[in-house]
CSV table of C-alpha atoms in Angstrom, one decimal:
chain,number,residue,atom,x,y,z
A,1,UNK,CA,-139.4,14.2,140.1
A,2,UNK,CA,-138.3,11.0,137.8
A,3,UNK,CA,-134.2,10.3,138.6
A,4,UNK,CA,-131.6,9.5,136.5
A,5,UNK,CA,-128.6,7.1,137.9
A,6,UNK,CA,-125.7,8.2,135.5
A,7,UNK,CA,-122.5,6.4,136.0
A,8,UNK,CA,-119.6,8.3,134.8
A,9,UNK,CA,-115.9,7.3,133.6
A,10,UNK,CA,-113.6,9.4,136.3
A,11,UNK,CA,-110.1,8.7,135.4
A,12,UNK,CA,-108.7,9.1,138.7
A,13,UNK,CA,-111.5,6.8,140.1
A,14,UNK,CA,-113.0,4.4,137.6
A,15,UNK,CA,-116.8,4.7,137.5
A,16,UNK,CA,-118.7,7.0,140.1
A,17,UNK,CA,-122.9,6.9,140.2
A,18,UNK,CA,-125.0,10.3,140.0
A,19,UNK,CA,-128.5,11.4,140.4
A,20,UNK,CA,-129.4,13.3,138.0
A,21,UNK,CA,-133.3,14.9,137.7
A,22,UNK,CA,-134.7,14.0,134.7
A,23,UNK,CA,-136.5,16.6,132.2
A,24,UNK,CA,-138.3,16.4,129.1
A,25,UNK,CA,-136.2,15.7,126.1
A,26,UNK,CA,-133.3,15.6,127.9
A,27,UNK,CA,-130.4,14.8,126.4
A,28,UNK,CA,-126.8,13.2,127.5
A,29,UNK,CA,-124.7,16.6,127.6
A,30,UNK,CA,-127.2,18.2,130.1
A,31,UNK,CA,-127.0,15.6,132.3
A,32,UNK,CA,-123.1,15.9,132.5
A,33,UNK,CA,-123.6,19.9,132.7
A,34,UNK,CA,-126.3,18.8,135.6
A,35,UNK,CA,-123.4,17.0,137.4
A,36,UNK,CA,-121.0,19.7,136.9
A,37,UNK,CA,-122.8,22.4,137.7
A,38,UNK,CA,-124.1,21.0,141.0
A,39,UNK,CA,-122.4,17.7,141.8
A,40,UNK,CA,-118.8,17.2,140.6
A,41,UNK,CA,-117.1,20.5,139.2
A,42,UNK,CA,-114.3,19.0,138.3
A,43,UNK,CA,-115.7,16.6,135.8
A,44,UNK,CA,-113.8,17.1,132.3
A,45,UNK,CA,-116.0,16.8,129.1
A,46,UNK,CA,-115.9,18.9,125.9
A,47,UNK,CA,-118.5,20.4,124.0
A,48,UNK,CA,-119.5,23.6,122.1
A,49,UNK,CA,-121.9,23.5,119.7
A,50,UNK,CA,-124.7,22.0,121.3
A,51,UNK,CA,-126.0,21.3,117.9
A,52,UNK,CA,-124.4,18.5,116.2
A,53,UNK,CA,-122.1,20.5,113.8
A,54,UNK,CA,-118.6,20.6,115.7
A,55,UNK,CA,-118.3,17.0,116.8
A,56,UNK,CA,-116.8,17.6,120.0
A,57,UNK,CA,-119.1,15.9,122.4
A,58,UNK,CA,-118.4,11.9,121.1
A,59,UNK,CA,-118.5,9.8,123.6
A,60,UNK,CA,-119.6,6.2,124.5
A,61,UNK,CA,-123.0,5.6,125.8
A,62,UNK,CA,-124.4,2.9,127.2
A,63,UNK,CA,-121.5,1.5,125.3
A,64,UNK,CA,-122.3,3.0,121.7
A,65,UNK,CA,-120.4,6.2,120.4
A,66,UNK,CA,-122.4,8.8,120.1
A,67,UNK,CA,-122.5,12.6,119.8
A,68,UNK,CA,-123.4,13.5,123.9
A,69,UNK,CA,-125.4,16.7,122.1
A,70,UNK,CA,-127.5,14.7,119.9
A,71,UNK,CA,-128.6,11.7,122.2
A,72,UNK,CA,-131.8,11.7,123.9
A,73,UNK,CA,-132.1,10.3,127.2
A,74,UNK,CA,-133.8,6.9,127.6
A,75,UNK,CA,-134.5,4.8,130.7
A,76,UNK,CA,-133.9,5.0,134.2
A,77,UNK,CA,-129.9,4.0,134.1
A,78,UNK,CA,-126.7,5.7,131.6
A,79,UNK,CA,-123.3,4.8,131.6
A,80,UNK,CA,-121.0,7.1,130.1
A,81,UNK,CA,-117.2,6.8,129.4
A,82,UNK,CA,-114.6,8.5,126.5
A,83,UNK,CA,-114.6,6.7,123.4
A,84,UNK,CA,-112.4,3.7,123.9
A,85,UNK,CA,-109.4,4.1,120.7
A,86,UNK,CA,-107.8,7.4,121.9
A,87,UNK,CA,-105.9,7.4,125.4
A,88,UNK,CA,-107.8,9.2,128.1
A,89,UNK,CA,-106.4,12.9,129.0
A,90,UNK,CA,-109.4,13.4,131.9
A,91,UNK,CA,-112.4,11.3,132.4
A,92,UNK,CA,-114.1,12.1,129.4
A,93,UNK,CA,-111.6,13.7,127.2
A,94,UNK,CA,-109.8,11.8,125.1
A,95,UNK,CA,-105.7,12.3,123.2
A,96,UNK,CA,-106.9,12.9,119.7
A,97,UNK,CA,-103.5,13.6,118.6
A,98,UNK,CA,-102.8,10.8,116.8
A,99,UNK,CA,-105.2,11.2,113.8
A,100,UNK,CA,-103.7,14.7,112.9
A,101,UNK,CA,-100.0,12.9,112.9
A,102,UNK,CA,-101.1,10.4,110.9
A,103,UNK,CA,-102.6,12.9,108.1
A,104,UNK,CA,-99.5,14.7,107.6
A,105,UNK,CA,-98.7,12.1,104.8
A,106,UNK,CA,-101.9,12.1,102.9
A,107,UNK,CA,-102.1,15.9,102.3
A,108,UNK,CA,-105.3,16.7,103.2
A,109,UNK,CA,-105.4,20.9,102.2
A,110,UNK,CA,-106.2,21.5,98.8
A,111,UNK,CA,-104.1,21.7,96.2
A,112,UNK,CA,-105.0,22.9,93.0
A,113,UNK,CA,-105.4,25.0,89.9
A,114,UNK,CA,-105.4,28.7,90.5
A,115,UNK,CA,-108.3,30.4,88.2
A,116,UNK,CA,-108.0,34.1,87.0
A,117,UNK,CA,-111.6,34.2,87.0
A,118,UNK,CA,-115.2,32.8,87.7
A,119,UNK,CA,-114.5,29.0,87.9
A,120,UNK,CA,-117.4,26.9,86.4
A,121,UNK,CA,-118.6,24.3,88.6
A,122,UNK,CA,-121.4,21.5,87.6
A,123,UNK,CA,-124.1,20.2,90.0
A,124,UNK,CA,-123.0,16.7,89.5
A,125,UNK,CA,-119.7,17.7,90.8
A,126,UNK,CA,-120.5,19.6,93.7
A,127,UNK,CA,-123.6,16.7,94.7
A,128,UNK,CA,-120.4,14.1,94.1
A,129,UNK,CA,-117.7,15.6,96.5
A,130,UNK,CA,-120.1,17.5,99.0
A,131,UNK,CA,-121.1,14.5,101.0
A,132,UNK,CA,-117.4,14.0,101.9
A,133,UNK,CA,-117.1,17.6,103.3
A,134,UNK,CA,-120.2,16.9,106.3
A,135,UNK,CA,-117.5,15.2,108.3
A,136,UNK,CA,-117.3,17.2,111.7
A,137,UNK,CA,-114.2,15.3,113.3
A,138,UNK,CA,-116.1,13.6,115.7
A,139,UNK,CA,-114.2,10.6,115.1
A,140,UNK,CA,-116.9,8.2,116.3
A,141,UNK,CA,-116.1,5.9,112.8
A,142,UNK,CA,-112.8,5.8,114.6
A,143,UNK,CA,-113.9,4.3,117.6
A,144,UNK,CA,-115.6,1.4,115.9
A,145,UNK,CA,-112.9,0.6,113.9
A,146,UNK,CA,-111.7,-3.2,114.1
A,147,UNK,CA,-108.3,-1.9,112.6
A,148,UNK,CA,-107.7,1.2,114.9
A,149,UNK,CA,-109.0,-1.4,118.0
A,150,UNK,CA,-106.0,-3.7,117.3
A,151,UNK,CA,-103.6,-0.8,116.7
A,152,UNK,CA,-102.9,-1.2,113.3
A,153,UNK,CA,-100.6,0.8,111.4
A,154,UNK,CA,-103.8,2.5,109.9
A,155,UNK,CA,-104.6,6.2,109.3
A,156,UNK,CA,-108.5,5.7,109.7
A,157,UNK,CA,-111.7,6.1,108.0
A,158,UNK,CA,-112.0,9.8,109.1
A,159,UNK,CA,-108.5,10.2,106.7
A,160,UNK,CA,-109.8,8.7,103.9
A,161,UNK,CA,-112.7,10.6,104.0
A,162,UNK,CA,-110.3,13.5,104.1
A,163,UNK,CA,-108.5,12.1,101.3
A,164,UNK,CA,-111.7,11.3,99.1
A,165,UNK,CA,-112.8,15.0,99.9
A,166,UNK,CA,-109.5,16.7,98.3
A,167,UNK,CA,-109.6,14.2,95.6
A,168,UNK,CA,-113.3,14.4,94.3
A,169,UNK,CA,-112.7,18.2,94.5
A,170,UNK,CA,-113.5,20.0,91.2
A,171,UNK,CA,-110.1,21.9,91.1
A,172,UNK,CA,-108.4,19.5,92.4
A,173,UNK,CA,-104.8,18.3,91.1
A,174,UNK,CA,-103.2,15.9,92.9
A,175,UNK,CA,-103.7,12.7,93.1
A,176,UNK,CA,-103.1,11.2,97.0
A,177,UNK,CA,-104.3,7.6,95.8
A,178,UNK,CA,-100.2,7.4,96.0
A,179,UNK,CA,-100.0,8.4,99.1
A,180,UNK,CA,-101.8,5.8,100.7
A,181,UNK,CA,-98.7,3.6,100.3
A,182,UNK,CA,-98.2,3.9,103.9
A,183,UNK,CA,-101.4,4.4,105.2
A,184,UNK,CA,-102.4,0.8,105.9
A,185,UNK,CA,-105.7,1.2,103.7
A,186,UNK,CA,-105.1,-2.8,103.3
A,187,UNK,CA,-106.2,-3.3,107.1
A,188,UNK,CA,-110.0,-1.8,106.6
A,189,UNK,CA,-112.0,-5.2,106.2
A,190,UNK,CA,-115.1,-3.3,104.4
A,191,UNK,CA,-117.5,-4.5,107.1
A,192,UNK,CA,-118.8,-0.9,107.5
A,193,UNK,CA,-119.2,-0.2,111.1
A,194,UNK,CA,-118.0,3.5,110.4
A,195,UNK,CA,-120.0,4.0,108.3
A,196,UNK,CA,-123.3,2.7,110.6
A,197,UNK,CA,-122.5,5.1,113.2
A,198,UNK,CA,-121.4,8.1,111.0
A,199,UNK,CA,-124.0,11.2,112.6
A,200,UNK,CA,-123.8,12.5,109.5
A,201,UNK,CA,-124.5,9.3,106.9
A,202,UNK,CA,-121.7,10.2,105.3
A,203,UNK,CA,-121.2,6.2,103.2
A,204,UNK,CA,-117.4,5.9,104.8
A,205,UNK,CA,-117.0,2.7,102.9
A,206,UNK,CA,-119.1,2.3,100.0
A,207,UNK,CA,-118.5,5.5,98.7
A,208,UNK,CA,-114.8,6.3,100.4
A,209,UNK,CA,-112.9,3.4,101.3
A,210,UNK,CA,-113.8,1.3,98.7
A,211,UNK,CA,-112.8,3.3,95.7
A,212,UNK,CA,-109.8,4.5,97.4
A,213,UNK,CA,-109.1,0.8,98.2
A,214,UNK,CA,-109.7,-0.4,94.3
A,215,UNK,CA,-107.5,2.7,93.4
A,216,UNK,CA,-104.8,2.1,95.2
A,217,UNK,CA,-104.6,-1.9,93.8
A,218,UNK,CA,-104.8,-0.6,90.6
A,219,UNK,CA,-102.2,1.8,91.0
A,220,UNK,CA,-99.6,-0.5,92.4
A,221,UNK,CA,-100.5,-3.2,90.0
A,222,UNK,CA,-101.6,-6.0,92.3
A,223,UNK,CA,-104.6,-7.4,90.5
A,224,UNK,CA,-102.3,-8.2,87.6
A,225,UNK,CA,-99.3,-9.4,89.3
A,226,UNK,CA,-101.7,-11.8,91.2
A,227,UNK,CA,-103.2,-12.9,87.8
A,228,UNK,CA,-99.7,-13.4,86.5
A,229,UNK,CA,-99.9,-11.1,83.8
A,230,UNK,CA,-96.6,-8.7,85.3
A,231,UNK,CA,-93.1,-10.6,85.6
């Protein structure tokens, strides 16, 4: 029978190499469950969907982010560590605390009008906000992120896509563009690496950051101060 060699993050011991027996269409999270089960039961790792839909599986792969559920296994060698941004609780689980601090500001439950009744709702506004609401938290777009890398003051692109979610919301009535005063929007540099590795193809940048970027200029005025026209 075909073997695996996985190498696996440990955080009490760096990198530790695995045999693993391959099987067809094998994928990354039954090769961890594989070393757990019969190998190394203390290995920490989370899942639970086993389908793509809860995003708890991210990890890094032979140094991409990916969702552990999702990827197939390929070749004869896998190296598999936490994603790199968050701090490390146990070898693969990661501190995601952080990102749910950082939303607190931005107001991310929805606030709007209460109907009586039957609210109307058009197809071009449910096709316009429901690509924002197939995030699943997995927070790979975080992982790529030059800004979160360098440990910027920035809130992330998983946020903003928060944010652009509430705000493209039919019943929506606030408007959080605002609120990104302090959310270091400035630091994303549009080069749409979140948005490569979304699992969901949710467009991050072009359809999220971007317009929440040009927003937010407008709203504070910059464009026209840098053109002179405000004293």
């Amino acid at each position: 029978m075909k073997e695996i060699k996985v190498k696996v993050f440990r955080s009490e011991a760096g990198f530790r190499e695995y045999d693993v027996p391959y099987t067809e269409r094998m994928r990354i999270l039954d090769l961890l469950f594989y070393i757990q089960r019969n190998l190394e039961g203390s290995l920490a790792f989370r899942w639970n969907c086993r389908e793509g839909i809860c995003g708890s599986c991210a990890m890094r792969v032979n140094g991409r982010p990916v969702l552990a559920c999702k990827e197939e296994v390929k070749g004869n060698e896998i190296t598999v560590e936490p994603l790199k941004v968050f701090p490390v609780v146990k070898d693969l689980v990661t501190d995601r605390a952080e990102i749910y601090i950082k939303e607190k500001t931005l107001q991310l439950h929805f606030i709007g009008e209460k109907s009586g009744g039957f609210y109307k709702i058009s197809e071009a506004e449910i096709k316009r906000a429901s690509e924002f609401r197939k995030c699943i938290d997995c927070l790979i777009c975080h992982d790529v992120c030059h800004a979160n890398r360098e440990k910027l003051d920035y809130t992330g692109p998983r946020n903003l896509v928060k944010v652009m979610a509430q705000q493209l919301h039919p019943r929506n009535t606030l408007d959080r563009v605002p609120l990104l005063e302090g959310a270091g929007v400035n630091f994303c540099n549009v080069t749409r690496c979140c948005q490569q590795v979304c699992p969901q193809e949710i467009h991050i940048t072009t359809n999220g950051i971007i317009p929440l970027k040009e927003a937010f200029i407008s709203e504070k005025g910059l464009i026209a101060r840098l053109l002179g026209r405000n004293k």
